[in-house]
Coordinates of C-alpha atoms in Angstrom, one line a residue:
M6 CA 22.2 -10.5 -3.9
R7 CA 18.9 -11.1 -5.6
Y8 CA 17.7 -9.0 -8.5
I9 CA 15.1 -9.0 -11.3
Q10 CA 16.4 -9.2 -14.8
I11 CA 14.2 -7.8 -17.6
E12 CA 14.7 -8.3 -21.3
P13 CA 12.8 -6.5 -24.1
A14 CA 9.6 -8.4 -25.0
G15 CA 7.4 -6.1 -27.0
K16 CA 3.8 -5.4 -26.3
L17 CA 2.2 -7.0 -23.2
Q18 CA -1.1 -8.8 -23.9
G19 CA -3.5 -10.6 -21.6
V20 CA -5.8 -10.7 -18.6
I21 CA -4.7 -10.3 -15.0
Q22 CA -6.7 -11.4 -12.0
V23 CA -6.2 -8.5 -9.4
P24 CA -5.5 -9.7 -5.9
G25 CA -7.0 -8.3 -2.7
S26 CA -5.7 -5.0 -1.6
K27 CA -2.5 -5.1 0.4
N28 CA -3.2 -1.9 2.2
S29 CA -6.7 -3.0 3.2
S30 CA -5.5 -6.4 4.2
L31 CA -3.0 -5.0 6.7
A32 CA -5.8 -3.1 8.4
L33 CA -8.2 -6.1 8.4
L34 CA -5.7 -8.6 9.8
A35 CA -5.0 -6.3 12.8
A36 CA -8.7 -5.5 13.1
S37 CA -9.4 -9.2 13.6
C38 CA -7.8 -8.9 17.0
L39 CA -10.9 -6.9 18.1
A40 CA -13.2 -9.9 17.5
D41 CA -14.3 -12.4 20.2
D42 CA -14.6 -15.3 17.8
I43 CA -13.1 -16.8 14.6
V44 CA -12.7 -14.5 11.6
T45 CA -12.2 -15.6 8.0
L46 CA -10.8 -13.3 5.4
E47 CA -10.7 -14.0 1.7
G48 CA -8.5 -12.4 -0.9
V49 CA -5.6 -11.5 1.3
P50 CA -2.4 -11.5 -0.8
Y51 CA 0.3 -13.6 0.8
N52 CA 3.1 -11.1 0.4
E53 CA 6.0 -10.3 2.8
D54 CA 4.1 -7.9 5.0
V55 CA 1.4 -10.5 5.6
K56 CA 4.1 -13.0 6.5
V57 CA 5.4 -10.6 9.1
I58 CA 1.9 -10.2 10.6
K59 CA 1.7 -14.0 10.8
Q60 CA 4.9 -14.0 12.9
I61 CA 3.5 -11.2 15.1
G62 CA 0.3 -13.2 15.6
K63 CA 2.2 -16.3 16.6
E64 CA 4.1 -14.3 19.3
I65 CA 1.0 -12.7 20.8
G66 CA -1.4 -15.7 20.6
L67 CA -3.3 -14.7 17.5
K68 CA -3.8 -18.0 15.6
L69 CA -3.6 -17.4 11.8
N70 CA -4.1 -20.3 9.4
R71 CA -3.9 -19.9 5.6
H72 CA -5.9 -22.4 3.6
G73 CA -5.0 -23.7 0.1
D74 CA -7.9 -21.8 -1.5
G75 CA -6.4 -18.5 -0.2
R76 CA -8.7 -18.0 2.8
I77 CA -7.1 -16.9 6.0
E78 CA -8.7 -17.9 9.3
L79 CA -7.9 -15.9 12.4
D80 CA -8.7 -16.9 16.0
P81 CA -8.2 -14.0 18.4
R82 CA -9.6 -15.7 21.4
Y83 CA -6.2 -16.8 22.7
I84 CA -4.3 -13.5 22.4
H85 CA -2.3 -13.3 25.6
S86 CA 0.0 -10.4 24.9
A87 CA -0.1 -6.8 23.6
V88 CA 3.6 -6.4 23.3
I89 CA 4.7 -6.3 19.6
D90 CA 8.3 -7.1 18.8
P91 CA 9.8 -3.7 17.8
G92 CA 11.9 -5.4 15.0
R93 CA 8.9 -6.9 13.4
A94 CA 6.8 -3.7 13.8
S95 CA 9.5 -1.6 12.2
S96 CA 9.7 -3.9 9.1
Y97 CA 6.4 -2.5 7.7
R98 CA 4.4 0.7 7.8
A99 CA 1.0 -0.5 9.0
S100 CA 2.1 -2.1 12.3
Y101 CA 0.5 0.8 14.1
Y102 CA -2.9 -0.8 13.5
F103 CA -2.1 -3.2 16.3
A104 CA -2.1 -0.3 18.8
G105 CA -5.7 0.6 17.9
A106 CA -6.9 -3.0 17.7
L107 CA -5.4 -4.2 21.0
L108 CA -5.8 -1.2 23.3
A109 CA -9.4 -1.6 24.3
K110 CA -9.0 -5.3 25.1
F111 CA -5.7 -5.1 27.0
G112 CA -5.5 -1.5 28.3
Q113 CA -1.8 -1.3 27.2
V114 CA 0.0 -1.9 24.0
T115 CA 3.8 -1.7 23.4
I116 CA 4.9 -1.5 19.8
G117 CA 7.8 -0.4 17.7
Y118 CA 7.8 2.6 15.4
P119 CA 6.4 1.9 11.9
G120 CA 8.8 1.1 9.1
G121 CA 8.4 0.0 5.5
D122 CA 9.0 2.1 2.4
N123 CA 12.0 4.4 2.4
F124 CA 10.7 7.8 1.0
G125 CA 10.7 10.1 4.0
S126 CA 9.3 10.0 7.5
R127 CA 6.0 8.4 8.3
P128 CA 4.7 10.6 11.1
I129 CA 2.3 9.0 13.6
D130 CA 1.3 12.3 15.3
Q131 CA -2.4 12.0 14.2
H132 CA -2.5 8.4 15.6
I133 CA -1.2 9.7 18.9
K134 CA -3.7 12.5 18.8
V135 CA -6.5 9.9 18.5
F136 CA -5.4 7.8 21.4
Q137 CA -4.9 10.8 23.7
A138 CA -8.3 12.3 22.8
M139 CA -9.9 8.9 23.8
G140 CA -8.2 9.0 27.2
A141 CA -5.0 7.1 26.6
K142 CA -1.5 8.0 27.7
V143 CA 1.4 7.6 25.2
V144 CA 4.9 7.0 26.4
F145 CA 7.7 7.2 23.8
Q146 CA 10.7 4.9 24.2
E147 CA 13.9 4.5 22.1
E148 CA 12.7 1.5 20.1
G149 CA 9.0 2.2 20.1
Y150 CA 6.1 3.6 22.2
R151 CA 3.6 2.4 24.8
V152 CA -0.1 3.3 24.7
E153 CA -2.1 2.7 27.9
A154 CA -5.6 3.4 29.0
T155 CA -7.7 2.1 31.9
E156 CA -10.8 2.8 29.7
L157 CA -11.2 4.3 26.3
H158 CA -14.0 6.8 25.9
G159 CA -15.6 8.3 22.8
A160 CA -14.4 11.7 21.6
D161 CA -14.8 14.3 18.9
I162 CA -11.6 14.1 16.9
Y163 CA -10.6 16.6 14.2
F164 CA -7.7 15.4 12.0
D165 CA -5.2 18.2 11.2
T166 CA -4.6 16.5 7.8
I167 CA -6.4 13.8 5.8
T168 CA -4.8 10.5 6.8
C169 CA -6.0 7.1 5.8
G170 CA -3.9 5.2 8.4
A171 CA -5.0 7.4 11.4
T172 CA -8.7 7.3 10.2
I173 CA -8.6 3.5 10.3
N174 CA -6.7 3.4 13.6
A175 CA -9.3 5.7 15.1
M176 CA -12.1 3.4 14.0
L177 CA -10.3 0.4 15.5
A178 CA -9.8 2.1 18.9
A179 CA -13.4 3.6 18.9
V180 CA -15.4 0.4 18.1
R181 CA -14.9 -1.0 21.7
A182 CA -14.5 2.4 23.5
K183 CA -17.3 3.6 25.8
G184 CA -19.6 6.0 24.2
R185 CA -19.7 7.8 20.8
T186 CA -16.8 9.0 18.7
H187 CA -17.0 11.4 15.8
L188 CA -14.2 11.7 13.3
Y189 CA -14.0 14.9 11.3
H190 CA -11.8 15.5 8.2
A191 CA -11.6 11.8 7.9
A192 CA -10.0 10.0 4.9
V193 CA -12.5 8.6 2.3
D194 CA -10.2 5.9 0.8
P195 CA -11.8 2.6 -0.3
E196 CA -9.6 0.9 2.4
V197 CA -11.3 3.0 5.1
V198 CA -14.7 1.9 3.8
D199 CA -13.5 -1.8 3.5
T200 CA -12.3 -1.7 7.1
A201 CA -15.6 -0.2 8.3
A202 CA -17.6 -2.8 6.4
F203 CA -15.6 -5.6 8.0
L204 CA -16.0 -4.2 11.5
S205 CA -19.8 -3.6 11.0
Q206 CA -20.2 -7.2 9.8
L207 CA -18.7 -8.2 13.2
G208 CA -21.2 -6.0 15.1
A209 CA -19.5 -2.6 15.2
K210 CA -21.7 0.5 14.9
I211 CA -20.1 2.7 12.2
V212 CA -21.9 5.3 10.1
G213 CA -20.4 7.6 7.4
A214 CA -17.3 5.7 6.3
G215 CA -16.4 7.0 2.9
T216 CA -17.3 10.6 3.9
G217 CA -15.4 13.2 5.8
R218 CA -17.4 12.6 8.9
I219 CA -17.6 9.2 10.6
R220 CA -19.6 8.3 13.7
I221 CA -18.7 5.2 15.8
D222 CA -20.8 4.0 18.8
G223 CA -18.7 1.7 21.0
V224 CA -19.9 -1.8 21.7
P225 CA -18.8 -4.2 24.4
Y226 CA -17.9 -7.1 22.1
L227 CA -17.6 -8.1 18.5
N228 CA -18.6 -11.4 16.9
G229 CA -16.6 -13.5 14.4
G230 CA -17.4 -13.3 10.8
H231 CA -16.4 -13.6 7.1
H232 CA -15.2 -10.9 4.8
T233 CA -13.7 -10.6 1.3
V234 CA -11.0 -8.0 0.8
I235 CA -11.5 -5.3 -1.9
P236 CA -9.4 -5.6 -5.0
D237 CA -6.0 -3.8 -5.0
R238 CA -6.6 -0.7 -7.0
L239 CA -2.8 0.2 -7.0
I240 CA -1.7 -3.1 -8.5
A241 CA -4.6 -2.8 -11.1
G242 CA -3.4 0.7 -12.0
T243 CA 0.2 -0.5 -12.5
F244 CA -0.9 -3.2 -14.9
L245 CA -3.0 -0.7 -16.9
M246 CA 0.1 1.5 -17.2
S247 CA 2.1 -1.5 -18.5
A248 CA -0.2 -1.6 -21.5
G249 CA 0.6 2.1 -22.1
I250 CA 4.3 1.8 -21.8
T251 CA 4.6 -1.3 -24.1
G252 CA 1.8 -0.3 -26.5
G253 CA -0.1 -3.5 -25.6
Q254 CA -3.5 -4.5 -24.4
V255 CA -4.0 -5.5 -20.8
T256 CA -7.2 -6.3 -18.9
V257 CA -7.4 -6.3 -15.2
D258 CA -10.2 -8.5 -13.9
Q259 CA -12.1 -8.6 -10.5
V260 CA -11.6 -4.9 -9.9
I261 CA -13.9 -2.0 -8.8
P262 CA -13.5 0.6 -11.6
E263 CA -14.8 3.4 -9.4
H264 CA -11.7 3.0 -7.2
L265 CA -9.5 3.9 -10.1
G266 CA -11.4 7.0 -11.4
S267 CA -8.6 9.5 -11.3
C268 CA -6.1 7.0 -12.7
I269 CA -8.4 6.1 -15.6
A270 CA -9.0 9.8 -16.4
K271 CA -5.3 10.5 -16.6
L272 CA -4.6 7.4 -18.7
K273 CA -7.3 8.6 -21.2
E274 CA -5.8 12.1 -21.1
I275 CA -2.3 10.9 -22.2
G276 CA -3.8 8.8 -25.1
L277 CA -4.7 5.4 -23.9
T278 CA -8.1 3.9 -24.7
I279 CA -9.9 2.5 -21.7
E280 CA -12.9 0.2 -21.6
T281 CA -14.7 -0.7 -18.4
T282 CA -17.4 -3.1 -17.2
D283 CA -18.7 -3.7 -13.7
S284 CA -15.6 -5.6 -12.7
R285 CA -13.1 -5.3 -15.6
I286 CA -10.9 -2.6 -17.1
T287 CA -9.0 -2.9 -20.4
A288 CA -6.3 -0.5 -21.4
Y289 CA -5.1 -0.2 -25.0
G290 CA -1.7 1.3 -25.7
A291 CA -1.4 4.3 -28.0
D292 CA 1.0 5.0 -30.8
T293 CA 1.8 8.3 -29.1
I294 CA 1.8 9.0 -25.4
K295 CA 0.9 12.6 -24.6
P296 CA 2.6 14.7 -21.8
A297 CA 0.5 15.6 -18.8
R298 CA 0.5 17.3 -15.4
I299 CA 0.0 15.0 -12.4
R300 CA -0.6 16.0 -8.8
A301 CA -0.6 13.2 -6.4
S302 CA -3.1 13.8 -3.6
M303 CA -5.4 11.9 -1.2
Y304 CA -8.3 9.9 -2.5
P305 CA -10.2 10.5 -4.7
G306 CA -7.3 12.4 -6.3
F307 CA -4.5 10.7 -8.2
A308 CA -3.0 8.1 -5.8
T309 CA 0.5 8.8 -4.5
D310 CA 1.2 5.1 -4.8
L311 CA 0.6 5.4 -8.6
Q312 CA 2.7 8.5 -9.0
Q313 CA 5.9 6.5 -9.4
P314 CA 4.8 4.0 -12.1
M315 CA 3.0 6.9 -13.9
T316 CA 6.3 8.7 -14.0
A317 CA 7.8 5.9 -16.0
L318 CA 4.9 6.1 -18.5
L319 CA 5.3 9.9 -18.9
V320 CA 9.0 9.4 -19.7
M321 CA 7.8 7.9 -23.0
A322 CA 5.7 11.1 -23.8
K323 CA 7.3 13.6 -26.2
G324 CA 7.2 17.0 -24.5
K325 CA 7.2 18.3 -20.9
S326 CA 5.3 16.6 -18.2
V327 CA 5.1 17.8 -14.6
V328 CA 4.6 15.5 -11.6
T329 CA 3.9 17.0 -8.2
E330 CA 3.8 15.0 -5.0
S331 CA 1.6 16.6 -2.3
V332 CA 1.3 13.6 0.1
F333 CA 4.9 12.5 0.5
P334 CA 7.1 15.3 -0.9
D335 CA 10.2 13.0 -0.7
R336 CA 8.7 10.2 -2.7
F337 CA 11.1 10.6 -5.6
N338 CA 13.8 8.0 -5.0
H339 CA 13.0 6.5 -8.4
I340 CA 14.1 9.6 -10.2
P341 CA 17.9 9.1 -10.0
Q342 CA 17.3 5.5 -11.1
L343 CA 15.3 6.5 -14.2
R344 CA 18.1 9.0 -15.0
R345 CA 20.5 6.0 -15.0
M346 CA 18.4 4.6 -17.8
G347 CA 18.6 7.8 -19.8
A348 CA 15.5 9.7 -18.6
D349 CA 15.7 13.5 -18.6
I350 CA 14.0 14.5 -15.3
E351 CA 14.7 17.6 -13.2
L352 CA 13.6 17.4 -9.5
R353 CA 12.9 20.5 -7.4
K354 CA 11.4 20.0 -4.0
E355 CA 8.1 18.2 -4.5
T356 CA 7.9 18.5 -8.3
A357 CA 9.6 16.5 -11.0
T358 CA 9.7 18.0 -14.6
I359 CA 10.1 15.3 -17.2
R360 CA 11.3 16.0 -20.7
G361 CA 10.1 12.9 -22.4
G362 CA 10.6 11.0 -25.6
R363 CA 14.2 9.9 -25.2
P364 CA 14.7 6.1 -25.5
L365 CA 15.5 4.3 -22.2
Q366 CA 18.5 2.1 -21.9
G367 CA 18.7 -0.9 -19.7
N368 CA 21.0 -0.6 -16.7
W369 CA 21.5 -1.6 -13.0
V370 CA 18.9 0.2 -10.9
H371 CA 17.7 0.0 -7.3
A372 CA 14.2 0.0 -5.9
T373 CA 13.8 1.7 -2.5
D374 CA 10.1 1.0 -2.0
V375 CA 7.2 -1.0 -3.5
R376 CA 6.0 1.6 -6.0
A377 CA 9.5 2.7 -7.0
G378 CA 10.1 -0.9 -7.9
A379 CA 7.0 -1.0 -10.0
C380 CA 8.1 2.2 -11.7
L381 CA 11.5 0.7 -12.6
L382 CA 9.9 -2.6 -13.7
L383 CA 7.7 -0.7 -16.2
A384 CA 10.7 1.3 -17.4
G385 CA 12.6 -1.9 -17.9
L386 CA 9.8 -3.2 -20.1
A387 CA 10.2 -0.3 -22.4
A388 CA 14.0 0.0 -22.3
E389 CA 16.5 -1.1 -24.9
G390 CA 18.8 -3.9 -23.6
T391 CA 18.8 -5.6 -20.3
T392 CA 17.5 -4.0 -17.1
R393 CA 18.5 -5.3 -13.6
I394 CA 16.6 -4.2 -10.5
T395 CA 18.0 -4.7 -7.0
G396 CA 16.0 -4.1 -3.8
V397 CA 13.5 -6.7 -4.9
E398 CA 12.4 -7.3 -1.3
H399 CA 10.4 -4.1 -1.6
L400 CA 8.5 -5.4 -4.6
E401 CA 7.8 -8.6 -2.7
R402 CA 6.2 -6.5 0.1
G403 CA 3.5 -5.4 -2.3
Y404 CA 3.3 -8.2 -4.9
A405 CA 2.8 -11.8 -4.0
D406 CA 4.0 -13.0 -7.5
V407 CA 5.3 -10.1 -9.5
I408 CA 7.4 -12.3 -11.8
G409 CA 4.5 -14.7 -12.6
S410 CA 2.0 -11.9 -13.1
F411 CA 4.1 -10.0 -15.7
R412 CA 5.3 -13.2 -17.4
S413 CA 1.6 -14.2 -18.0
L414 CA 1.3 -11.0 -20.1
G415 CA 4.4 -11.9 -22.2
A416 CA 7.1 -10.0 -20.3
Q417 CA 10.6 -11.6 -20.1
L418 CA 11.7 -11.2 -16.6
S419 CA 13.1 -13.4 -13.9
F420 CA 14.7 -13.5 -10.5
M421 CA 18.5 -13.8 -10.5
E422 CA 21.2 -14.2 -7.9
Q423 CA 24.7 -12.9 -7.9
T424 CA 27.6 -12.8 -5.4
V425 CA 28.1 -9.1 -4.5
E426 CA 31.5 -7.9 -5.7
P427 CA 33.5 -5.2 -3.9
G428 CA 32.3 -1.8 -4.9
F429 CA 29.1 -3.2 -6.6
G430 CA 27.0 -0.7 -4.6
S431 CA 28.6 2.1 -6.6
H432 CA 26.9 0.8 -9.7
I433 CA 23.4 1.2 -8.3
G434 CA 23.6 4.3 -6.0

């Protein structure tokens, strides 16, 4: 069993180079299948999800080469299959992008149901709605589903709820469909804009990305090209919070501050001092963290992916804080783990009430998803004594080098291994 061990280390100090966005990269790597020539992507973080995509590519004929300088070169010209291994597809959430990216070229895609983080169901109903509106038939099977269409045609698609994944998947399917597609009630996330920018650079005709209405005119082919992934706003936000929870000073470099507007506003509200330039954000910890109300919502609201690490920070605030999760109501698996460390948190449906100010104590805790792991890591930095986090494979899905990054700021943490003893699971349940 592998785990992360954290020892108290005081205030974090330093500068972190923010990697490319994991969520954007997962869409861009699949989108590369739409091209008819070689594509080069820069800034893709080489985490566990990307390694799974590399294996999928190898099996379907997508050549993926990673260079020493971090560039990833993809050659989609020799893709010979649109059957995605269900086991690999179910190992991460964004596998559904391969359905949108391969359907127009092959007329039929077979893929497993999406997996990844364990905090409730990840419905794909809006994705299915997109494919059906464009003339595809969807057949559900035990291990996955098959999407087939003799020809995709443009359509007017009204999303029932704002969804970043389905908005991106709709763009992927529409760029090589016949005719014009309109997306209404579309997500406005930076990852949507990044994917549209990439596709447009290849020759796609997309207008309105970043607004609630997107228009796509289908084209018969796409060129190759070169694209740099946007910075990861979620990793940047977590490091800014690390300054708050340790009372330190942390600068995140190579970021787009506008992507973190709601996060920056909340950090200021609870007492942190924030300075920004065109591509840098510096957070200064405060002597006293103030309680606050947080409501996680779709962009540009407070990101659901930052709700969990923010909860760790609010545990330090004397007084009552309230965190409401409106995107994934079950995204609270970190709460029992924080309680194991001494946090006073009451959970009712989609709302957590935090009575903060009590000192945290190191303990064995378990991460069930990427951001829950980030939450527990932050809590460990502020706790008295040793904290040990299991479930590290989830952190590795989102962070290419979580240990090295935090160590560079002065944190004392390391990967450890231990033989699992009988009944050990009871210590981290």
